[in-house]
CSV table of C-alpha atoms and ligand atoms in Angstrom, one decimal:
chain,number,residue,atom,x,y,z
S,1,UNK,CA,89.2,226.8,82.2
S,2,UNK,CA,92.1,228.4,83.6
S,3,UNK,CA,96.1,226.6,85.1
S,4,UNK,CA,94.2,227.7,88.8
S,5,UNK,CA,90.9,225.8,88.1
S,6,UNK,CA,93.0,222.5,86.7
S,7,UNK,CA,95.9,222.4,89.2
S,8,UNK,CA,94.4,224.4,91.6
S,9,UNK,CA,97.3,226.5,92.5
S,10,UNK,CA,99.0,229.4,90.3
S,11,UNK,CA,101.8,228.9,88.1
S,12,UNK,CA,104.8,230.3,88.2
S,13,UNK,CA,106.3,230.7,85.1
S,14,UNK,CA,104.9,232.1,81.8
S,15,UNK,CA,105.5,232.1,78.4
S,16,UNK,CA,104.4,232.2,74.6
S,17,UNK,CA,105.1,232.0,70.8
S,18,UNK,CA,103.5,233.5,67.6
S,19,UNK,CA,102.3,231.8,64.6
S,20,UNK,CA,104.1,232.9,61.1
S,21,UNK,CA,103.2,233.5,57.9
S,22,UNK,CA,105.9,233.0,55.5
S,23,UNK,CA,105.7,236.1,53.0
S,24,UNK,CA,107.6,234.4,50.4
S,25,UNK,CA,110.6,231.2,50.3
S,26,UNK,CA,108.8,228.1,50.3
S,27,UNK,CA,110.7,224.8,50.6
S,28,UNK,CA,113.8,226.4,50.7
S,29,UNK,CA,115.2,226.6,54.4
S,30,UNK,CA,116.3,223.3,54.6
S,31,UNK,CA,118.0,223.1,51.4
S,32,UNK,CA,120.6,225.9,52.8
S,33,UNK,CA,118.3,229.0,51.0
S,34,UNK,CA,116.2,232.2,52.1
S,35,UNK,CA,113.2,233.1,53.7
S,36,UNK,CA,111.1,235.8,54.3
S,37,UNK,CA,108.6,235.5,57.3
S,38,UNK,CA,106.4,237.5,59.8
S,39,UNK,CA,104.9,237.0,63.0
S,40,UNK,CA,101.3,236.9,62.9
S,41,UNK,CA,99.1,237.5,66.4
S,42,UNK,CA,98.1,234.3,66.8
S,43,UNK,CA,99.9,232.7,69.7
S,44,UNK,CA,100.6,229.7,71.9
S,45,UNK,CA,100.7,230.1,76.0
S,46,UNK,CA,102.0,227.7,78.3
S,47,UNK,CA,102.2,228.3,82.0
S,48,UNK,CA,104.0,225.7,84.2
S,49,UNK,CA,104.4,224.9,88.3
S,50,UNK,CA,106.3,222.1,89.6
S,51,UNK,CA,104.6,219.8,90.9
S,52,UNK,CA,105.4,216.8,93.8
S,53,UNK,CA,103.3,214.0,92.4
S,54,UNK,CA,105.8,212.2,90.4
S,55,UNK,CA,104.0,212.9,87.3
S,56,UNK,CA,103.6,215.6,84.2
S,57,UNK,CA,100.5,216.6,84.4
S,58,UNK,CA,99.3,218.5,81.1
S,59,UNK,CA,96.0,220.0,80.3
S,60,UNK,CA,95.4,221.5,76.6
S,61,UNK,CA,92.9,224.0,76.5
S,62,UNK,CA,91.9,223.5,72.6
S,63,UNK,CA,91.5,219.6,73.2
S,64,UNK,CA,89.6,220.2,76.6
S,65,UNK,CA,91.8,217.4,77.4
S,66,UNK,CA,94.5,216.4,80.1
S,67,UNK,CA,96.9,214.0,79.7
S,68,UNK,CA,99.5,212.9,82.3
S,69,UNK,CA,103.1,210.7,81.9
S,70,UNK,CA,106.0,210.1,83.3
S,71,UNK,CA,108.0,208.7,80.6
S,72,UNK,CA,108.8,210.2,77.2
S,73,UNK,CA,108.0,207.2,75.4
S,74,UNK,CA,106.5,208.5,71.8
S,75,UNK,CA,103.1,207.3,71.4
S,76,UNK,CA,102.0,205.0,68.8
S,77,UNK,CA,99.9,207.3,66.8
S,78,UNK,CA,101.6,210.6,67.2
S,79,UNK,CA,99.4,213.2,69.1
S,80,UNK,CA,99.7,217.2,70.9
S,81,UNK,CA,101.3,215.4,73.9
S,82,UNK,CA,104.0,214.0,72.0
S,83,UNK,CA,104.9,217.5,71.3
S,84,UNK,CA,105.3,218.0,75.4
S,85,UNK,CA,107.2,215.1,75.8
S,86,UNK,CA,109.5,215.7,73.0
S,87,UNK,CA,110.4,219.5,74.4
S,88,UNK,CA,111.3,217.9,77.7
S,89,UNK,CA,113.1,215.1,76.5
S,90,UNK,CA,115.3,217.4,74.0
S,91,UNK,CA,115.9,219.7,76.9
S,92,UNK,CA,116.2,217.5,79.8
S,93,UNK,CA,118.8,215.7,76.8
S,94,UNK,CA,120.8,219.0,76.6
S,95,UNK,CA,121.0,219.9,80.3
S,96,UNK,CA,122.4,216.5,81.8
S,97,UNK,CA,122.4,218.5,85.3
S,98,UNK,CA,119.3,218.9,85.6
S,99,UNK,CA,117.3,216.9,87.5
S,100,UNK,CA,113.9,215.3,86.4
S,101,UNK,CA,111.3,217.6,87.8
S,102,UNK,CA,107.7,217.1,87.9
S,103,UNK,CA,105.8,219.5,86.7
S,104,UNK,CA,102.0,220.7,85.6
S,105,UNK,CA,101.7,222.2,82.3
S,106,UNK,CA,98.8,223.9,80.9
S,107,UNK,CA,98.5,225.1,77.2
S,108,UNK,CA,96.3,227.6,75.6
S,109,UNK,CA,96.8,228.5,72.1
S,110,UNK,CA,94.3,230.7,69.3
S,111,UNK,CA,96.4,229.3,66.8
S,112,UNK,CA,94.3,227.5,64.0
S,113,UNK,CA,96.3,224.0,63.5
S,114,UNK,CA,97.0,222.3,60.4
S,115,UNK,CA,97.1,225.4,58.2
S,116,UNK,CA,100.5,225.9,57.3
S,117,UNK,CA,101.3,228.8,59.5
S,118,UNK,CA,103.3,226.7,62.1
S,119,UNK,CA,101.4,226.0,65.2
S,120,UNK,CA,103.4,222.9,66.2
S,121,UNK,CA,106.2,225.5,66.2
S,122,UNK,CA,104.8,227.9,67.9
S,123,UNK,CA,103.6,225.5,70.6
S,124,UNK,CA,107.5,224.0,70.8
S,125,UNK,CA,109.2,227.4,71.2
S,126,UNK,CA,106.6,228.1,73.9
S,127,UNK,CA,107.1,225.1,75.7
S,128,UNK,CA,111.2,225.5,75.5
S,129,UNK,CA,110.9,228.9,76.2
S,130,UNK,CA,109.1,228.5,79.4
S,131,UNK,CA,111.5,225.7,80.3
S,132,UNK,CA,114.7,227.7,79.8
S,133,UNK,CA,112.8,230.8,82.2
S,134,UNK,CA,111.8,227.8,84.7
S,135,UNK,CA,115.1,226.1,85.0
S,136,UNK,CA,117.2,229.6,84.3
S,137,UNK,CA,119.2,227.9,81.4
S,138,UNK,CA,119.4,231.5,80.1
S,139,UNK,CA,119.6,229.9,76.3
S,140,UNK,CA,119.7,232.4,73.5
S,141,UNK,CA,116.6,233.0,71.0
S,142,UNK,CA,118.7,231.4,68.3
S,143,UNK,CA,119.0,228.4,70.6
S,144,UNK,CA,115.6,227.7,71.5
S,145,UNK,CA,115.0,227.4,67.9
S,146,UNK,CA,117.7,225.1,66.9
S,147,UNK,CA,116.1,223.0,70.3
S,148,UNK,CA,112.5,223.3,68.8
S,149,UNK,CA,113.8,221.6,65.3
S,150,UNK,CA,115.4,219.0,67.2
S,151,UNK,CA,112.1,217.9,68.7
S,152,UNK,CA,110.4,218.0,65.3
S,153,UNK,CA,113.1,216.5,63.2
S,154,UNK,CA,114.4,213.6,65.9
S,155,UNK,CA,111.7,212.9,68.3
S,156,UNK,CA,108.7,213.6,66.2
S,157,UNK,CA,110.2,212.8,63.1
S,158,UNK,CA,108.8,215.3,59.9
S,159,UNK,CA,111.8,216.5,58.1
S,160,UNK,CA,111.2,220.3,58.4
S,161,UNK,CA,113.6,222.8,58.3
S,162,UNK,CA,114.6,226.0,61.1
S,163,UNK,CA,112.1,228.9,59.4
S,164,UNK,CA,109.0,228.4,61.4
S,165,UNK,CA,111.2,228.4,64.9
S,166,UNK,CA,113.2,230.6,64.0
S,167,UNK,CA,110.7,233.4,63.2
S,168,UNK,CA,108.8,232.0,66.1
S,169,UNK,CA,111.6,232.5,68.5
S,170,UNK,CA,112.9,235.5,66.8
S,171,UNK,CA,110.5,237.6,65.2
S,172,UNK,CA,108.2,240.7,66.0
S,173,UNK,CA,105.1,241.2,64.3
S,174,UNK,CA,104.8,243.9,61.9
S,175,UNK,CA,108.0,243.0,60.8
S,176,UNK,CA,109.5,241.2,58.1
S,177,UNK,CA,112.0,238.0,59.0
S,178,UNK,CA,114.5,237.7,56.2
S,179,UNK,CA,116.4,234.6,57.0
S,180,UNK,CA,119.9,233.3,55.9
S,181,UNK,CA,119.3,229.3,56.7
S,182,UNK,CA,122.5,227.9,56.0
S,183,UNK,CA,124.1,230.9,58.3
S,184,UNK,CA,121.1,231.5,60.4
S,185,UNK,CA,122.0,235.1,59.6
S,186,UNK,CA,118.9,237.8,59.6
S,187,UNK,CA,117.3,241.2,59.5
S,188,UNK,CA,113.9,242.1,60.5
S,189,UNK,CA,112.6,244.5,58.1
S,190,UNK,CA,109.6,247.1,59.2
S,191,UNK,CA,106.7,246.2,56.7
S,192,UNK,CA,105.7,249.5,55.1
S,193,UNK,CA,102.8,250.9,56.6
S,194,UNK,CA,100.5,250.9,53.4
S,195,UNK,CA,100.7,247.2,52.8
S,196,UNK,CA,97.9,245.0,54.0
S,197,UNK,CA,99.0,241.4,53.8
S,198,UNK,CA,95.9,239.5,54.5
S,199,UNK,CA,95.9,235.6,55.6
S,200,UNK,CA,92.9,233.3,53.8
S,201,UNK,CA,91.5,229.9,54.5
S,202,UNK,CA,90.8,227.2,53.1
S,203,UNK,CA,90.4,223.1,53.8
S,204,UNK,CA,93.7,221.1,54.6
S,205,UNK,CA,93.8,217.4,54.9
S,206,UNK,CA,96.7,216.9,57.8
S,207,UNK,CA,98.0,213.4,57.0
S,208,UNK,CA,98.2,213.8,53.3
S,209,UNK,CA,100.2,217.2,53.9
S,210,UNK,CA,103.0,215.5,56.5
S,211,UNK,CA,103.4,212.4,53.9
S,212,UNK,CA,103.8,215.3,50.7
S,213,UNK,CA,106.2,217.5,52.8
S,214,UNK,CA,108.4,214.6,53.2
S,215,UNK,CA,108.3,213.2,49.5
S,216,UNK,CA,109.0,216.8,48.5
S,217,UNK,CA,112.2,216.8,51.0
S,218,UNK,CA,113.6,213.6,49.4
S,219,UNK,CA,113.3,214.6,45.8
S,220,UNK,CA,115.5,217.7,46.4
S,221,UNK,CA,117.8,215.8,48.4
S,222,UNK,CA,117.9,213.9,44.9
S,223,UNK,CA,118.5,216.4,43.2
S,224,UNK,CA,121.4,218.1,45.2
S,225,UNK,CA,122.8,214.2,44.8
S,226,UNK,CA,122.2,214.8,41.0
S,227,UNK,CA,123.7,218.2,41.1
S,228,UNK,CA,126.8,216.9,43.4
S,229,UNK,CA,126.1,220.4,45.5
S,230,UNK,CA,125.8,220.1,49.5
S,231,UNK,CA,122.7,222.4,49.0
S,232,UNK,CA,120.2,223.6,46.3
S,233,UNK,CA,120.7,227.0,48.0
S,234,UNK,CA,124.1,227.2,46.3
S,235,UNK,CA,123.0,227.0,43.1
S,236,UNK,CA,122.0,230.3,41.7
S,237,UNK,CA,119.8,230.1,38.3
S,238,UNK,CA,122.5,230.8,35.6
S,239,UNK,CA,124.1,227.9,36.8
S,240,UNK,CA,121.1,225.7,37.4
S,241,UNK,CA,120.3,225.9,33.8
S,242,UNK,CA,123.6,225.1,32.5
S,243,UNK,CA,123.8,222.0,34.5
S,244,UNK,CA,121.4,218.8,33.5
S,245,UNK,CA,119.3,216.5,35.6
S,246,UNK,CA,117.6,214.1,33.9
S,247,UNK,CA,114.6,213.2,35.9
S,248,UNK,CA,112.3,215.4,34.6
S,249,UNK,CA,110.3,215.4,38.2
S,250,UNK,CA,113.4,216.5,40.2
S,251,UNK,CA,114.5,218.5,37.7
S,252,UNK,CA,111.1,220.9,38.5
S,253,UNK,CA,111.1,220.5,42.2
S,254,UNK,CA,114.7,221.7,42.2
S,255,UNK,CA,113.7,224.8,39.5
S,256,UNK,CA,111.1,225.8,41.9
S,257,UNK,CA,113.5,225.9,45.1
S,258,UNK,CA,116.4,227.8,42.8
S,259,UNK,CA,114.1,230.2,41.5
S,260,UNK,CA,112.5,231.2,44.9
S,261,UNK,CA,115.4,231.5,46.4
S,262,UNK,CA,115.8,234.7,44.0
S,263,UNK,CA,112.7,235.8,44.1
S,264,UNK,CA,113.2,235.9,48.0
S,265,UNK,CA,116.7,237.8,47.7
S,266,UNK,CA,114.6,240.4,45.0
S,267,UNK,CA,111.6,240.5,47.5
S,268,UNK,CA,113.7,241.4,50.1
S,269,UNK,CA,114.7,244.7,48.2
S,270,UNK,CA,111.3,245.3,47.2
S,271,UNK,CA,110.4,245.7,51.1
S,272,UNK,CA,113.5,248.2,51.5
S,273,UNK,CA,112.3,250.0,47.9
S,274,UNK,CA,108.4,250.0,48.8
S,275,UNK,CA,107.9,248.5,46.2
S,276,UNK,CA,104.2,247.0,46.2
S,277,UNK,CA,103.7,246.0,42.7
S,278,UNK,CA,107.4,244.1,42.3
S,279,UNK,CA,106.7,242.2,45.6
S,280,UNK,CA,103.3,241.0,44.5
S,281,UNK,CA,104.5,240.4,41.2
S,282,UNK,CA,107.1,238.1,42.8
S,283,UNK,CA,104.2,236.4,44.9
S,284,UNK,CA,101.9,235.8,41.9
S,285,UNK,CA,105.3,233.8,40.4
S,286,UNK,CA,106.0,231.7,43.8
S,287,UNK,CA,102.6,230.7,43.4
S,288,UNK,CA,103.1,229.5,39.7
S,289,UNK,CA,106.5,228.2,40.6
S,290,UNK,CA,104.9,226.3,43.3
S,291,UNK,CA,101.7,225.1,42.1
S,292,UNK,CA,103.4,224.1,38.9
S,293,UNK,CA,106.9,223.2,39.2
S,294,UNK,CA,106.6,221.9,43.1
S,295,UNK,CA,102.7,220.8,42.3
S,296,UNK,CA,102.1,221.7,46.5
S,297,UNK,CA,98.7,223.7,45.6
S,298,UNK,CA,95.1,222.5,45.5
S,299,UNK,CA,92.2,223.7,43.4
S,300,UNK,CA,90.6,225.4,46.0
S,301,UNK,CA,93.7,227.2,46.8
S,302,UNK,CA,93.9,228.2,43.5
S,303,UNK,CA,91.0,229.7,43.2
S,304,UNK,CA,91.9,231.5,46.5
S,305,UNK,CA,94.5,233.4,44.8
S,306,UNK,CA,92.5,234.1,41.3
S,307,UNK,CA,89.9,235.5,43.4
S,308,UNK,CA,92.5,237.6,45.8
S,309,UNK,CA,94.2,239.1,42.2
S,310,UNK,CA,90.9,239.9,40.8
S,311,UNK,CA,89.5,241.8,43.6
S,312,UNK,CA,92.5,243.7,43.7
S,313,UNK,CA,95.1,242.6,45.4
S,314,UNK,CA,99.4,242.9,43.7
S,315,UNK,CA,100.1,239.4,44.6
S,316,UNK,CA,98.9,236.2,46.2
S,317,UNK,CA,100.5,233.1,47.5
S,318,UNK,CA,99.9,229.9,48.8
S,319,UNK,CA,101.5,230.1,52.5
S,320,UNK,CA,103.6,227.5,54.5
S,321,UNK,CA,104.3,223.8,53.9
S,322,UNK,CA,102.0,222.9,51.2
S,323,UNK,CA,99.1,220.9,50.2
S,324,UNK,CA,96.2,223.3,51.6
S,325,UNK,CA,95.9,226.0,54.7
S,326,UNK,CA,96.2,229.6,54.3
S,327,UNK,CA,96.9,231.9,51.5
S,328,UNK,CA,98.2,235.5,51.6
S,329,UNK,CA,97.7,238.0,49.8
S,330,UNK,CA,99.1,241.7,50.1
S,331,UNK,CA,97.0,244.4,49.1
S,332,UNK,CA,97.7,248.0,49.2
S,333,UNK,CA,95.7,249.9,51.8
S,334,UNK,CA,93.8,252.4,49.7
S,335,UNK,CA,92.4,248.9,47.8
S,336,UNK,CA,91.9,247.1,51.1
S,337,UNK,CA,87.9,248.2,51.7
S,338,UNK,CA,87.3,247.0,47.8
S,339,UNK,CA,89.5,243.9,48.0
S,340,UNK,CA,87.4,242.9,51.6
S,341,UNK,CA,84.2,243.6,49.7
S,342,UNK,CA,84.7,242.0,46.5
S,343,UNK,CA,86.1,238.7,48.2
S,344,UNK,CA,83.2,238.7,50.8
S,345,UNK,CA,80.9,237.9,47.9
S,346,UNK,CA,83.1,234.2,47.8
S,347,UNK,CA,84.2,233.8,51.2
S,348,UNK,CA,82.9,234.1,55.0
S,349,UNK,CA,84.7,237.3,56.7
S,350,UNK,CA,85.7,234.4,59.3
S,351,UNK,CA,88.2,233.1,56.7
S,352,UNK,CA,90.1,235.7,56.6
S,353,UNK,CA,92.4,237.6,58.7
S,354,UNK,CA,94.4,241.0,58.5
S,355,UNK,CA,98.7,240.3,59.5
J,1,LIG,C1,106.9,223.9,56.9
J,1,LIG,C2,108.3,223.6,57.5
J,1,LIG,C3,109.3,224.7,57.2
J,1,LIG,C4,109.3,225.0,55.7
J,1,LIG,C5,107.9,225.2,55.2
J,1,LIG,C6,107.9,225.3,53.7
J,1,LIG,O1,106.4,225.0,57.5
J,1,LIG,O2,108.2,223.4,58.9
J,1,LIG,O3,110.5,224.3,57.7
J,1,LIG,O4,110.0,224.0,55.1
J,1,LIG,O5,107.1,224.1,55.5
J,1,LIG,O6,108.6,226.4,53.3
């Protein structure tokens, strides 16, 4: 199906978003720290036309499904057209002068959802994108982003933080995204051309991971209330351990964030240094810090990244949010045939996809 055969007409405007994998930095954006992603090639497309029907018509290609409104009234149950009418509503919200214009929107996306690599992002930096070329707001990058976090943090309501618009907005692929998120301050770093950073699968259960993320938010707002600091990010380890929390629970969620912040600032100079084996070290110990001190893993995932080590790869990580989805692993090119054979005899080639 293409915008033509739904709306029977072209559109006029055009735009998309990539999907991220975050390299390393988990948990910490919105707790003021670093974080280090890339832009993968999977990618949202929306193409719009305005419309004189006095309604948004909007057809998603992956559902095979069209929905049309012409309020922005939040449904019950939230679902993918939520996501619509929370872009228009934040925009239409930030551009008083504008007035309400029909329109037909059609989305196309190869983006796997639910796997911690950011496809509701991806799909709101498209959406905004395409609105700021149709209605010539002429906003920066930076600014789309800060409007995409607004639609997940106020309309839709999941307390995430600004990494996965950001990088969405921002980044290039083949290039690493090191974020500042208190400042918003960043350098895109080339990735050296011998490292293979290689994305795996594996199940996620949606709901649980949206009710986790959150829990996980609120305990280290706990414990920057226990630590009297605006943010965790702040806090750099020496001081961390000199200073006492005693809730043993927050006290390890806020250990993991403190302790990948570093590991993030040290990765970051591992890129510049090619340094393979120091940045998969540093990997191998988000992955401990965060199956163990921020207990976000699963036991398949686990075994994702015990496999990944042992057939060869420096370092492997669980990727994104939490709770399930992809894994990545880097591996150094002259490994890369071995590591792809050895892990075939566990997993479906499908699983698996090269950055
Ligand atoms: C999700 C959120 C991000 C970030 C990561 C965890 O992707 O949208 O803001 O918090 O989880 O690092």
């Amino acid at each position: 199906m293409s915008f033509e055969d739904i709306f029977q007409e072209d559109s006029s405007v055009v735009n998309s978003a990539h999907a991220r994998v975050n390299l390393i930095g988990e948990h910490t954006d919105y707790t003021g720290g670093y974080v280090f992603p890339s832009l993968l090639n999977f990618k949202t497309t929306i193409q719009i036309s305005q419309n004189n029907k006095k309604i948004y018509q909007v057809y998603s290609e992956n559902f095979n499904e069209q929905k049309n409104f012409t309020d922005f009234i939040k449904s019950k149950n939230i679902d993918w057209i939520d996501y619509v009418k929370g872009c228009l509503f934040v925009f239409y919200d930030e551009n008083k002068y504008i007035p309400n214009t029909y329109l037909n929107i059609f989305i196309s996306s190869t983006i796997p959802m639910g796997r911690g690599i950011s496809s509701s992002s991806a799909l709101c930096v498209a959406i905004l994108k395409t609105l700021n070329n149709f209605f010539k707001s002429q906003y920066s990058k930076k600014h789309i982003a800060i409007l995409a976090q607004k639609v997940e943090r106020n309309y839709i309501g999941v307390s995430g933080g600004i990494m996965d618009q950001m990088v969405s907005s921002i980044g290039i692929t083949r290039k690493a995204f090191f974020l500042d998120c208190l400042t918003l301050k960043y350098d895109l770093i080339d990735l050296p051309r011998n490292w293979v950073f290689c994305l795996v699968d594996s199940a996620v259960q949606r709901n649980l991971r949206d009710s986790a993320y959150n829990e996980r938010y609120n305990q280290l707002k706990k414990a920057e209330q226990y630590l009297g600091v605006e943010y965790l990010g702040s806090v750099k380890p020496n001081q961390f351990y000199k200073n006492k929390i005693n809730d043993e629970l927050i006290l390890k969620r806020a250990r993991h964030v403190i302790t990948e912040n570093d590991r993030v600032l040290k990765a970051k100079q591992s890129i510049l240094n090619t340094d393979i084996k120091l940045f998969g070290k540093l990997m191998n110990e988000s992955h401990l810090s965060y199956a163990e001190d921020f207990e976000a893993s699963t036991k398949d995932v686990d075994l994702i990244i015990e496999r990944s080590i042992s057939s060869g790869a420096e370092g492997a990580r669980l990727t994104g949010g939490g709770f399930g989805g992809f894994t990545v692993s880097l591996i150094h090119s002259n490994n890369y045939q071995n590591w792809k054979i050895n892990m075939s005899k566990f997993y479906d080639d499908k699983i698996i996809f090269e950055v």
